[in-house]
Each structure stands twice: as structure tokens, then as C-alpha cells.
Short mmCIF file of C-alpha atoms in Angstrom, two decimals:
data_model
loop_
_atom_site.label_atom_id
_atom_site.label_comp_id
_atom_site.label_asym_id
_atom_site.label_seq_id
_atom_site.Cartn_x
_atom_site.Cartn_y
_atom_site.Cartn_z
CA UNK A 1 54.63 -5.25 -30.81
CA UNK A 2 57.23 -3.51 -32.95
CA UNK A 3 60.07 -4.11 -31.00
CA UNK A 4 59.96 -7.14 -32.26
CA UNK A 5 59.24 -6.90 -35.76
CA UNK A 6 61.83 -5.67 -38.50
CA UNK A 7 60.35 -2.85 -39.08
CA UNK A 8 60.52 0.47 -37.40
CA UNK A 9 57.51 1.44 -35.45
CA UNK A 10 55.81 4.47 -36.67
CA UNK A 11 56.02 7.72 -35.12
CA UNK A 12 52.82 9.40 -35.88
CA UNK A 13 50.51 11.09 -33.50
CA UNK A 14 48.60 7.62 -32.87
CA UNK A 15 51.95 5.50 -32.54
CA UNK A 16 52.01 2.57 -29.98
CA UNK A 17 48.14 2.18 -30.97
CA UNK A 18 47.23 -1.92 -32.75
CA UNK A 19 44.99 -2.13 -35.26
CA UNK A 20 43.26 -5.58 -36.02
CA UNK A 21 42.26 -5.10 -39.78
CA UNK A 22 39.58 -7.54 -40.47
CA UNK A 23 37.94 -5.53 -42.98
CA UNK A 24 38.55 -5.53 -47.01
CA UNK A 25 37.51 -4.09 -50.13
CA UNK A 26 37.55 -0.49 -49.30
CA UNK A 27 35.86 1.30 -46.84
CA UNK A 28 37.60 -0.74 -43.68
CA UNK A 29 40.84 0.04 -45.53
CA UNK A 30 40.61 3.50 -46.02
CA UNK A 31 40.17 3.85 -42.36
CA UNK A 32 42.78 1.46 -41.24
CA UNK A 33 45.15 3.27 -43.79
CA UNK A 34 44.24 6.53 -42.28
CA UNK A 35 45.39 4.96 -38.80
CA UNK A 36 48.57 3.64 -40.13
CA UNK A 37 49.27 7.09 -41.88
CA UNK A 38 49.17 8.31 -38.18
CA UNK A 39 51.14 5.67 -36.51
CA UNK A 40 49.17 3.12 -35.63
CA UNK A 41 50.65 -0.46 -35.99
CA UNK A 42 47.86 -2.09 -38.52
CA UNK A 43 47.69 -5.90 -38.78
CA UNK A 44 45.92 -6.58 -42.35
CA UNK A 45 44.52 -9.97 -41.75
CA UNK A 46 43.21 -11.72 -44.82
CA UNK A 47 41.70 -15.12 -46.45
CA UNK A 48 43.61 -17.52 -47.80
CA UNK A 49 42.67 -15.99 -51.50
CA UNK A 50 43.41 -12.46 -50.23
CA UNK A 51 41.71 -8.78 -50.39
CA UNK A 52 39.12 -9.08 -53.49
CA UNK A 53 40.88 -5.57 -54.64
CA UNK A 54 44.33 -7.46 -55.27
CA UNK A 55 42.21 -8.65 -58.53
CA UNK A 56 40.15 -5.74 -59.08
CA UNK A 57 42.22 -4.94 -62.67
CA UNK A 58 43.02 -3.09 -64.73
CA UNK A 59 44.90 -0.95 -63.81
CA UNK A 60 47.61 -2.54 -62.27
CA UNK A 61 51.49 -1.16 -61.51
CA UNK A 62 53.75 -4.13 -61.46
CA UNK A 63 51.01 -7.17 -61.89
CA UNK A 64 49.29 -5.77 -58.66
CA UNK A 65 45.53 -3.56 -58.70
CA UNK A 66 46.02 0.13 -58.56
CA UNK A 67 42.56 -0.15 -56.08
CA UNK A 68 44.64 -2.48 -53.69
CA UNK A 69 47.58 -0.31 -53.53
CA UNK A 70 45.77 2.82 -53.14
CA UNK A 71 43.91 1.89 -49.59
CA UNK A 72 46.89 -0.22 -48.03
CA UNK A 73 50.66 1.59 -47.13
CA UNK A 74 51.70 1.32 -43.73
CA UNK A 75 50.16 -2.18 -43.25
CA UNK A 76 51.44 -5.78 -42.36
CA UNK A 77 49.71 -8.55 -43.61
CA UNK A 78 49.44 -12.21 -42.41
CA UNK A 79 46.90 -14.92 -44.31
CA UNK A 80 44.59 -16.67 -41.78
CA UNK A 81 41.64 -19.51 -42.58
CA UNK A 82 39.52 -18.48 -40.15
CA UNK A 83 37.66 -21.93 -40.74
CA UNK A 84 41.25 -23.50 -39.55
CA UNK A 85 41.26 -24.05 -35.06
CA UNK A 86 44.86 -22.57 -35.20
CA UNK A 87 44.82 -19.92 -37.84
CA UNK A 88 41.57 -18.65 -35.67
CA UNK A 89 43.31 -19.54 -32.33
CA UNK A 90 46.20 -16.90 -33.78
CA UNK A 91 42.83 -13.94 -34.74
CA UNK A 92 41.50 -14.54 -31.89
CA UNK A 93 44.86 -13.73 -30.04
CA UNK A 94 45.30 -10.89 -32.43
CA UNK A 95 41.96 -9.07 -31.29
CA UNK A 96 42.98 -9.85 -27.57
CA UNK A 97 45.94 -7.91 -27.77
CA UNK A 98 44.80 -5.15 -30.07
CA UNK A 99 43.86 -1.60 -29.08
CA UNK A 100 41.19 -1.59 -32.32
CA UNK A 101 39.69 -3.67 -33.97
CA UNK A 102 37.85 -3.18 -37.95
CA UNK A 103 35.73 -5.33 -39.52
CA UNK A 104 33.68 -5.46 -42.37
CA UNK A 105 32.09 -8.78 -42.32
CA UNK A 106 28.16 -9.15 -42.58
CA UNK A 107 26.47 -7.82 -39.34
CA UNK A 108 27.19 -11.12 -37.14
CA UNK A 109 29.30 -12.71 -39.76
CA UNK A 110 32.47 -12.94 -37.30
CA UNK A 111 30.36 -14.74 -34.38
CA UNK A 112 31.03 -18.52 -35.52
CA UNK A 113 34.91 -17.62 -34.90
CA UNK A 114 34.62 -16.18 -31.64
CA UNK A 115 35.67 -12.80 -33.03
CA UNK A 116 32.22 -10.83 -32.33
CA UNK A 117 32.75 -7.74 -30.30
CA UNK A 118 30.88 -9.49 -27.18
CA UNK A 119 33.10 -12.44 -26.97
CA UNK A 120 36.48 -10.37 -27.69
CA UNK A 121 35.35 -7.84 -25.50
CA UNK A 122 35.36 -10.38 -22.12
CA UNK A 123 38.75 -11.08 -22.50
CA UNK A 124 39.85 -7.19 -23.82
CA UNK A 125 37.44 -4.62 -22.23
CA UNK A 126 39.49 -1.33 -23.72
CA UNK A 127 39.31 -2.57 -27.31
CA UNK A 128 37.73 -0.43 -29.70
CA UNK A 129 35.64 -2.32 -32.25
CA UNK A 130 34.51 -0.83 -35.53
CA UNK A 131 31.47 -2.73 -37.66
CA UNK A 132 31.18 -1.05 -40.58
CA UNK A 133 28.12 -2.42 -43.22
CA UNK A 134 25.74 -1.57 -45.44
CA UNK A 135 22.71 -1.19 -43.37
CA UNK A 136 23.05 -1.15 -40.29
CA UNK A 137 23.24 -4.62 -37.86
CA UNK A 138 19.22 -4.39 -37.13
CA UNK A 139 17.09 -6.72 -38.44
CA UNK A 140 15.86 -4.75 -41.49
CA UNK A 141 19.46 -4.21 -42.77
CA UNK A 142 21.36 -6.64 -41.53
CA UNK A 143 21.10 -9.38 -44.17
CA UNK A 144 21.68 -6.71 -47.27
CA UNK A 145 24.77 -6.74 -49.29
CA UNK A 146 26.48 -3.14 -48.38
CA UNK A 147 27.62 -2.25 -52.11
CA UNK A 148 28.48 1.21 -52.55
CA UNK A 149 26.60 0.97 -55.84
CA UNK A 150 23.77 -0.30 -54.06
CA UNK A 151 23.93 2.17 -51.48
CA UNK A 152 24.33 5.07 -54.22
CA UNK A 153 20.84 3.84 -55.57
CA UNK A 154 18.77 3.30 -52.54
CA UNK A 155 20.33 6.51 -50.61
CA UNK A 156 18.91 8.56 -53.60
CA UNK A 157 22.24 10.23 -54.67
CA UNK A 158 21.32 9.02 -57.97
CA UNK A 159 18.19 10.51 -58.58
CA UNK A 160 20.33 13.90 -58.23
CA UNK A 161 23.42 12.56 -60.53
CA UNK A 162 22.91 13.37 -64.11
CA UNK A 163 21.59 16.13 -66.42
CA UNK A 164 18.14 17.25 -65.74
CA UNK A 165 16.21 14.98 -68.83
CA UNK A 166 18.82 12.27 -68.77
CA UNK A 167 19.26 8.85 -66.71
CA UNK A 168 20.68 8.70 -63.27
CA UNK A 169 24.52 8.48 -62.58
CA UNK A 170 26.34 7.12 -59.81
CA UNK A 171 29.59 9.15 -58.73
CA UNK A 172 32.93 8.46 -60.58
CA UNK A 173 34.38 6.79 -57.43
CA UNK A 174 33.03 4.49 -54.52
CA UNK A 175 31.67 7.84 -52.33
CA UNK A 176 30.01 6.21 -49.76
CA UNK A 177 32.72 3.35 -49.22
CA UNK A 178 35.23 6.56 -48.54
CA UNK A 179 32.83 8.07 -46.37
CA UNK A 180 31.71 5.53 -44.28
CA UNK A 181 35.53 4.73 -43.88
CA UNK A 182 36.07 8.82 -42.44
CA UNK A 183 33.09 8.02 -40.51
CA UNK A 184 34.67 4.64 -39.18
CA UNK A 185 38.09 6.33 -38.36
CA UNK A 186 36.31 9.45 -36.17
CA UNK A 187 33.93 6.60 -34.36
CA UNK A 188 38.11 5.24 -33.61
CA UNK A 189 39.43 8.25 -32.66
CA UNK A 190 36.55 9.43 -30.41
CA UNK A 191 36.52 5.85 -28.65
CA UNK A 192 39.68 5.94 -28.29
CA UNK A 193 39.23 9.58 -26.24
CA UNK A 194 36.64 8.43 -24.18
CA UNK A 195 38.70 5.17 -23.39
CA UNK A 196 41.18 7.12 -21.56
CA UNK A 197 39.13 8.49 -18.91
CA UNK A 198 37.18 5.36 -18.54
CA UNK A 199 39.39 2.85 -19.38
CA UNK A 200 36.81 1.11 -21.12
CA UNK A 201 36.56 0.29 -25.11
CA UNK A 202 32.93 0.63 -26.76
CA UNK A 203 31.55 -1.23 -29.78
CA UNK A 204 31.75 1.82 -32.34
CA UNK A 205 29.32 0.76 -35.53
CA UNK A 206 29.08 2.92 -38.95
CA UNK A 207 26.95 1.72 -41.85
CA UNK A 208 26.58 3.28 -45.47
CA UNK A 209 23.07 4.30 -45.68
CA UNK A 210 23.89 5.99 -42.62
CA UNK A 211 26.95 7.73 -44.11
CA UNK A 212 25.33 8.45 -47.38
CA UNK A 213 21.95 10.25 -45.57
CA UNK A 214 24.24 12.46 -43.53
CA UNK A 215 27.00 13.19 -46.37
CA UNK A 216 23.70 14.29 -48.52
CA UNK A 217 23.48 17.14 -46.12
CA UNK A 218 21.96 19.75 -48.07
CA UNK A 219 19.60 17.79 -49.93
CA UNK A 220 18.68 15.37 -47.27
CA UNK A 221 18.19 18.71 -44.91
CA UNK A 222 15.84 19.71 -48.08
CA UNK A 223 13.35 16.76 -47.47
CA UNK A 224 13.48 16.30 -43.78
CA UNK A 225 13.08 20.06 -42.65
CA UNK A 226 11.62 21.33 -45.77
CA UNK A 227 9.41 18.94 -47.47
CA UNK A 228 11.18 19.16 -50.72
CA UNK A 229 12.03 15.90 -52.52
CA UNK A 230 15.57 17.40 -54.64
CA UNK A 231 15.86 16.45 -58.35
CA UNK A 232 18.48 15.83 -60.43
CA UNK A 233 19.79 19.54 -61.95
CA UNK A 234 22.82 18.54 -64.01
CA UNK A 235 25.52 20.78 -63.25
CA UNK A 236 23.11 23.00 -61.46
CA UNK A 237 23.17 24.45 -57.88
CA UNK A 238 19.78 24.27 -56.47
CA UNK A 239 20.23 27.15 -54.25
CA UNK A 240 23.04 29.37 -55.37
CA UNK A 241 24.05 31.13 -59.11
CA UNK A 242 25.94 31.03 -60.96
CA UNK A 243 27.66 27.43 -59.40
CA UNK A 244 28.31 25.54 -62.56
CA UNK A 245 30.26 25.14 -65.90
CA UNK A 246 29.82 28.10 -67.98
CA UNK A 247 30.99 27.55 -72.11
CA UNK A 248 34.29 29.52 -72.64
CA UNK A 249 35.48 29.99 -75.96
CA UNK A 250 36.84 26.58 -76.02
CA UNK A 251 35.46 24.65 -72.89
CA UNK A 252 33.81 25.43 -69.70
CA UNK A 253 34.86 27.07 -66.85
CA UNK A 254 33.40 25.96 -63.19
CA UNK A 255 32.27 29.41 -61.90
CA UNK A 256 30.82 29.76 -58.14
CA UNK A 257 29.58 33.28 -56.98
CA UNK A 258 29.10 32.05 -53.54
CA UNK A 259 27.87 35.23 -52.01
CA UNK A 260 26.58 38.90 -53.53
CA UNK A 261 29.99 40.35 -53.30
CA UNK A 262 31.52 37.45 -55.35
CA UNK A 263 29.01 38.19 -57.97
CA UNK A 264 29.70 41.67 -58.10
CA UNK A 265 33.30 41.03 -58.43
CA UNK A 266 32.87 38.89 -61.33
CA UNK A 267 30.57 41.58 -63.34
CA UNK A 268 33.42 43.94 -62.78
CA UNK A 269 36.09 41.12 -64.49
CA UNK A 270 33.74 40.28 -67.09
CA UNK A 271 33.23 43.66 -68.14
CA UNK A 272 29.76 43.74 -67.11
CA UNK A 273 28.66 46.34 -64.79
CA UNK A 274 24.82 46.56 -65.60
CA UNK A 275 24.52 43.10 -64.10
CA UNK A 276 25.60 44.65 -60.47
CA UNK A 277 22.41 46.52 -59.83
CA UNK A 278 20.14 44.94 -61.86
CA UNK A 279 17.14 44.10 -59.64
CA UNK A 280 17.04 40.76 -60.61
CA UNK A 281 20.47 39.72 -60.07
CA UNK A 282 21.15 41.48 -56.75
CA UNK A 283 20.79 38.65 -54.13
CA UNK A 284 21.74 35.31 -54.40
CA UNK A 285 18.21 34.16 -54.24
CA UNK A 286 17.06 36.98 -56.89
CA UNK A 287 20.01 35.33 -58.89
CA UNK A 288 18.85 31.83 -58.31
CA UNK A 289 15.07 32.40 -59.26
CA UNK A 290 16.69 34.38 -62.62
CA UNK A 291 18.97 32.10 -63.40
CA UNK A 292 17.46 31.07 -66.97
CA UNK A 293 17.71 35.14 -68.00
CA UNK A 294 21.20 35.57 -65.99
CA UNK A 295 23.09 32.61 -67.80
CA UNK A 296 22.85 33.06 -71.33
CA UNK A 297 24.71 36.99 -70.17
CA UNK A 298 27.26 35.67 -68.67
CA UNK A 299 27.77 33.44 -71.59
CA UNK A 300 27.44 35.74 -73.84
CA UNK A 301 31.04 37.05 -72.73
CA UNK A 302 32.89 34.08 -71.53
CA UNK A 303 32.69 32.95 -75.07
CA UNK A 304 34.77 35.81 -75.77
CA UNK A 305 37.93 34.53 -74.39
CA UNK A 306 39.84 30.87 -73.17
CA UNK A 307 39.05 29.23 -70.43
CA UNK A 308 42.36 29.52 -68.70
CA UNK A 309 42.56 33.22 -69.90
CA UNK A 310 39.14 33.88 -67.68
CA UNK A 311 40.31 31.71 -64.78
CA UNK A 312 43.37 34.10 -64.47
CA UNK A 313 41.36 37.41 -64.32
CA UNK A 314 38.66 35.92 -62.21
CA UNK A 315 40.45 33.91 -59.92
CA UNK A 316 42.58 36.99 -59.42
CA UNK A 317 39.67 39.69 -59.06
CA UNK A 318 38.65 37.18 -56.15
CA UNK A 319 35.97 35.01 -57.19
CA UNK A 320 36.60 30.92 -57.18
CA UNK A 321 36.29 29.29 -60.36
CA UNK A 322 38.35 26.19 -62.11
CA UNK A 323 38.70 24.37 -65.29
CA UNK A 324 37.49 20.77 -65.20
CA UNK A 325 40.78 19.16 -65.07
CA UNK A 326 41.46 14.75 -65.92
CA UNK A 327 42.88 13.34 -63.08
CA UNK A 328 46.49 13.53 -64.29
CA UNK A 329 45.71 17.47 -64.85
CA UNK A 330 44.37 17.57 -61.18
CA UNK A 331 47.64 15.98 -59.25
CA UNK A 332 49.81 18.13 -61.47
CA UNK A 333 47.44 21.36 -60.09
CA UNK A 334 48.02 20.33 -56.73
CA UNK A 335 51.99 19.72 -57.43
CA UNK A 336 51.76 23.67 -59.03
CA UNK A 337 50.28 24.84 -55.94
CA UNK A 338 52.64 23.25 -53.85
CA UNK A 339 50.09 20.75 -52.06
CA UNK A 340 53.10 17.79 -52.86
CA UNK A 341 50.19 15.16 -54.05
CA UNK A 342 52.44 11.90 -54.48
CA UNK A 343 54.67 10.45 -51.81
CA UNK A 344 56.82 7.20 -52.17
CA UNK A 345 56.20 4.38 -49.88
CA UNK A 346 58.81 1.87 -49.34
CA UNK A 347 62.47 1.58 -50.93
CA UNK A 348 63.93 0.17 -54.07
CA UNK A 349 62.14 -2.23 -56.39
CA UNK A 350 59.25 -2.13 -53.56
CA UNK A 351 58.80 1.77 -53.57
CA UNK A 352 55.42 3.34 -54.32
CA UNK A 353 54.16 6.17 -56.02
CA UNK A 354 51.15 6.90 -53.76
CA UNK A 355 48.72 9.90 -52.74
CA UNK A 356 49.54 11.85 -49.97
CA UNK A 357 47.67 11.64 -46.61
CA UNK A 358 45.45 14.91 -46.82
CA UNK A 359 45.94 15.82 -43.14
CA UNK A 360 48.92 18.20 -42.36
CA UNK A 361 49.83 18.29 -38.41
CA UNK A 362 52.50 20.78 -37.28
CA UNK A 363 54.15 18.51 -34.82
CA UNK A 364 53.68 14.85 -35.65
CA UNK A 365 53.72 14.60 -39.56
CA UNK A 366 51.89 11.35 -41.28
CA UNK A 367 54.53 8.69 -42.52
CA UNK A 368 55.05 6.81 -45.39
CA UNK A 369 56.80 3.53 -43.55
CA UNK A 370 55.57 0.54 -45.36
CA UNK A 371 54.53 -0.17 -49.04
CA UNK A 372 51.07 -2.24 -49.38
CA UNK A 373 51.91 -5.66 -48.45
CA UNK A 374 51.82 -8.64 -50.68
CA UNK A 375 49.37 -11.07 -49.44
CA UNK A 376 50.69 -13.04 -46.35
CA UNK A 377 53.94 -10.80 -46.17
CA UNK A 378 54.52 -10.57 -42.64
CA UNK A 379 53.00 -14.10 -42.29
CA UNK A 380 55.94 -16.11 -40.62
CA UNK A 381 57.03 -13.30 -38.05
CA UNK A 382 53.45 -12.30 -37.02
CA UNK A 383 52.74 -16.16 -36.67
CA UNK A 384 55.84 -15.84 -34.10
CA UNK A 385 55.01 -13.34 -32.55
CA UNK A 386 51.07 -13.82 -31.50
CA UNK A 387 52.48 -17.82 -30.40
CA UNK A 388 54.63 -15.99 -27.71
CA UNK A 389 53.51 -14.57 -24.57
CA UNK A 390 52.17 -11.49 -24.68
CA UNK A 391 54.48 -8.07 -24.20
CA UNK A 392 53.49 -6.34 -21.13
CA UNK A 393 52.21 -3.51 -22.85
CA UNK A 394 50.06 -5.86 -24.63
CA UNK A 395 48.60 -7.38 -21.54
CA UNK A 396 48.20 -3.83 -19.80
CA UNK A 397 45.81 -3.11 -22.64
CA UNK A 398 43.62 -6.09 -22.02
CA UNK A 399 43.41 -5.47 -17.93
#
């Protein structure tokens, strides 16, 4: 398809892979971003009104969301009523050519245009079709509304969020929307695998209950195998100490002793060797049954000094530990450590600043190609091109 489009094709480990992005908000988008970071050739196909996130403000960096721009580089947009014959004549066309397709419509919801993975499926039997919702395309879940919100509640993540006495919390960002996006783009990937030795595409389907249960791990593995319902522990590790803020002299430090020899490392930098051998402290789950004598110790000392004083000496004598940054403190950790957080996407007046993908190959590097599109960008040549015949490579996808 890029051959005749403007802009270069991408070179990425995925490149000469189409992606029909019928998904918005933000899980579909996170995983068709992921693609396009990788080389994929992503098709953002919207409503006539747009991705909801183009409103979701403030913030905003040039009159535009901060949420769109974060979960769309690398994409080309084109604005299409489905309701309108032609503009659905031109998606339907779209997901015949494509090598995946992403949707995030309610369970069904695509059906009326002919765009349900059965009916695109006849006439392209490699695609790869990813259905991401909220619970599942069943008859139980199929009619709820898939809010990450929602899905924070009903998962149970809440009921562990929050200090001990206090209300539930829901995370600071959409957790389950990102997940069930990572979950949507290894579903892609794996397809994809299996596609070459059969030839065939597969209906791939990811929902966020789903995502949530599984990205619980510990604590859903608590219940299941063990019987235990978890309960909300502030800060609090339920199976390891110390694994929390501890008060410095002036703010806390996160400290994790993962493992015995951690802990005895950080008596020795603390200046407190009686701790080592003390029967109650020795294992991790002598530590963890102690924990309300073993705190107010460690306190004790940590009060003595700064917080980045102590993170110094104990990140140096071996033993993880971190101050609780703001956001702007944590990309400006990751610049001192040379992780290179922010990349620039696009040139000029159109350029960028945007987070890096987190996925470092040796040989076939993520790129930064295209800035987030405004809304019908690529309309006019993308119209053009799905009104032509197909490319041969196209049709060799759809054989």
C-alpha cells in the first residue's frame, strides 16, 4: 500500500504488515500503536466526530488531548460513516485487503456493516481479527459497557487499592485498557505466526475482565489455589518485608528486600547488624509474620538521614529501593539512566514530544515515522487508493 502513499513505509520488524484500526479510546490504540511502532502500516479509521480521546481535555499540546496523542504515532487516518453505502463500501474494502484487523465495537456491534469477522473472513481467509471488550462476546458479557473503571471495580483490584481502613482506589491510569491492549497485540503477533504455516487467519478475541483476572496474578492465584480472598494492605506486601515506603527524614523511601540476602545487606547499610540473626527476622516469611515489630526498627534509623542520602548507600550495597518520584521526576530518572524516555515524531510545526516504545530490538529498531494524525488526514489519498484495484500483494493476502 505504501508505494503509493507519500509517506515512507516503515521499516520495523513487522513492515509490509496492514492494520485495519477500527478500535478507539484506548486499549485498541495502544495495540495498533504498538504495531505501527514495529512497522506495520495502520489505517486509523474513525466516525465522522472522531476518536472520543481527541476531546478528552485537559491537557492538551497545541488545542489537541494529550490522551489522543499519546496512543496514536505512526498512524493514518481517514473519516468513514459507516451508516453511509460508500463510506462502508470503502471499510469493507479496507478489511479485505488488510493483514489485521482491531476493533473495539460492542461484541456484534460491526455485523449491520458487513464488517464482522465471519463475513470479512469469506472474502480474506488470512486476516487476523482482534475483538477486544469488556466482557467477553458470550451472552453474560456481551451487552456490558467495557469501562476500565468498571472493570477496575468488578475485577476486584479495588478492594486491594487503598490504605488498609480507608475507601477503595482505582489505579492512577486506565490499567486494564493498557493491558488488554498488550494482550490484544500478542493474540496479533501469535496469529500472525501460526498464519504462516497454515495460511489461514483466526478470529483472535481479548476482553478486560479477562485481562484484569490474569494481570492480578498473585492475588487472583491467592483465591483460586489458596482459598484466600486478598484485602486491601495500603502500601503493604502481603507476602514479602519490608516491600513498601519507609519514612526517611524527610519523605519515604520505597524499600524491597526481595530475598534473605537482600535483607541482610540492608542491616549491614543501615548500621544494623542485630537484625541479621535475629530469629524473627531471618526468612522472608519470619519477616513477613514480624513485620509490625520489624518496621518501627528500620524506621527508627531511616529517620536518621534523607531519602536520597539512603537510596545512595542502599542502592549501592545492592538492595533495590526508590524515592516516589511525580511523573516529570520519573522521565527525567529514566533520561539520567540513559533509558532516552521521549522521542519526536514527525517534523517541524507537526513534531511530537512522545514516549518511547519500551521494546529495544538489536536489529530492527521501532520508528518514529508519523505524528498522530488529525482526524480525516489521510482522507483524500486513502479514498484513492481503496477505489483502485487492488496491488498484487494486496490480493495475494486475500487468496
Amino acid at each position: 500500500m505504501t508505494a503509493d502513499l507519500a509517506d515512507p513505509p516503515g521499516g520495523g520488524p513487522l513492515a509490509g504488515l496492514l492494520v485495519a484500526d477500527f478500535s478507539r479510546i484506548l486499549a485498541g490504540p495502544y495495540a495498533t500503536m504498538l504495531l505501527a511502532d514495529l512497522g506495520a502500516e495502520v489505517v486509523k479509521v474513525e466516525g465522522p466526530g472522531g476518536d472520543d480521546t481527541r476531546t478528552w481535555q485537559p491537557p492538551v499540546r497545541d488545542g489537541v488531548a494529550t490522551y489522543y496523542l499519546g496512543v496514536n504515532r505512526n498512524k493514518r487516518s481517514v473519516a468513514l460513516d459507516l451508516k453511509d453505502p460508500a463510506d462502508a463500501q470503502l471499510a469493507r474494502e479496507l478489511a479485505r485487503r488488510a493483514d489485521v484487523l482491531v476493533e473495539n465495537f460492542k461484541p456484534g456491534g460491526l455485523a449491520r456493516f458487513g464488517l464482522d469477522y465471519d463475513t470479512v473472513a469469506t472474502g480474506n481467509p488470512g486476516l487476523v481479527y482482534a475483538s477486544i471488550s469488556g466482557f467477553g462476546s458470550g451472552p453474560g458479557g456481551r451487552a456490558l459497557p467495557g469501562y476500565d473503571l468498571i472493570v477496575q471495580a468488578i475485577s476486584g483490584f479495588m478492594s486491594l487499592t487503598g490504605d488498609t481502613d480507608g475507601e477503595p482506589y482505582r489505579a492512577g491510569v486506565a490499567l486494564f485498557d493498557v493491558m488488554a491492549g498488550m494482550h490484544a497485540t500478542i493474540g496479533v503477533l501469535a496469529a500472525l505466526n501460526s498464519r504462516r504455516e497454515t495460511g489461514q487467519g483466526q478470529h483472535v478475541e481479548v476482553n478486560l475482565l479477562s485481562s484484569a483476572l490474569s494481570g492480578l496474578v498473585n492475588q487472583t492465584s491467592a483465591f483460586v489455589a489458596g482459598g484466600v480472598v486478598p484485602f486491601r494492605m495500603g502500601n503493604s506486601h502481603p507476602s514479602l518485608f519490608p516491600y513498601e515506603p519507609l519514612p526517611c527524614a524527610d519523605g519515604e523511601l520505597i524499600v524491597t528486600a526481595g530475598n534473605d540476602g537482600q535483607f541482610r545487606r540492608l542491616c549491614e547499610v543501615l548500621g544494623l547488624p542485630e537484625l541479621r540473626d535475629d530469629p524473627r527476622f531471618l526468612r522472608n516469611e519470619d519477616r513477613t509474620a514480624h513485620r509490625d515489630e520489624l518496621r518501627p526498627l528500620l524506621v527508627e534509623r531511616l529517620r536518621t538521614r534523607p531519602k536520597l542520602d539512603w537510596f545512595r548507600d542502599i542502592i549501592a550495597a545492592g538492595v533495590p529501593c526508590g524515592p516516589i518520584n511525580t511523573i516529570d521526576q520519573g522521565v527525567a530518572f529514566a533520561e539520567e539512566v540513559g533509558l532516552d524516555p521521549v522521542v519526536t515524531v514527525g517534523e517541524g510545526a507537526a513534531a511530537v514530544p512522545s514516549v518511547r516504545n519500551p521494546i529495544t530490538f538489536s536489529a530492527t529498531a521501532a520508528e518514529y515515522r508519523l505524528p498522530p494524525p488529525t482526524l480525516d488526514q489521510h482522507g483524500v489519498e486513502l479514498r484513492r487508493w481503496l477505489g483502485e484495484p487492488a496491488h498484487p500483494a494486496d490480493e495475494e493476502r486475500t487468496a
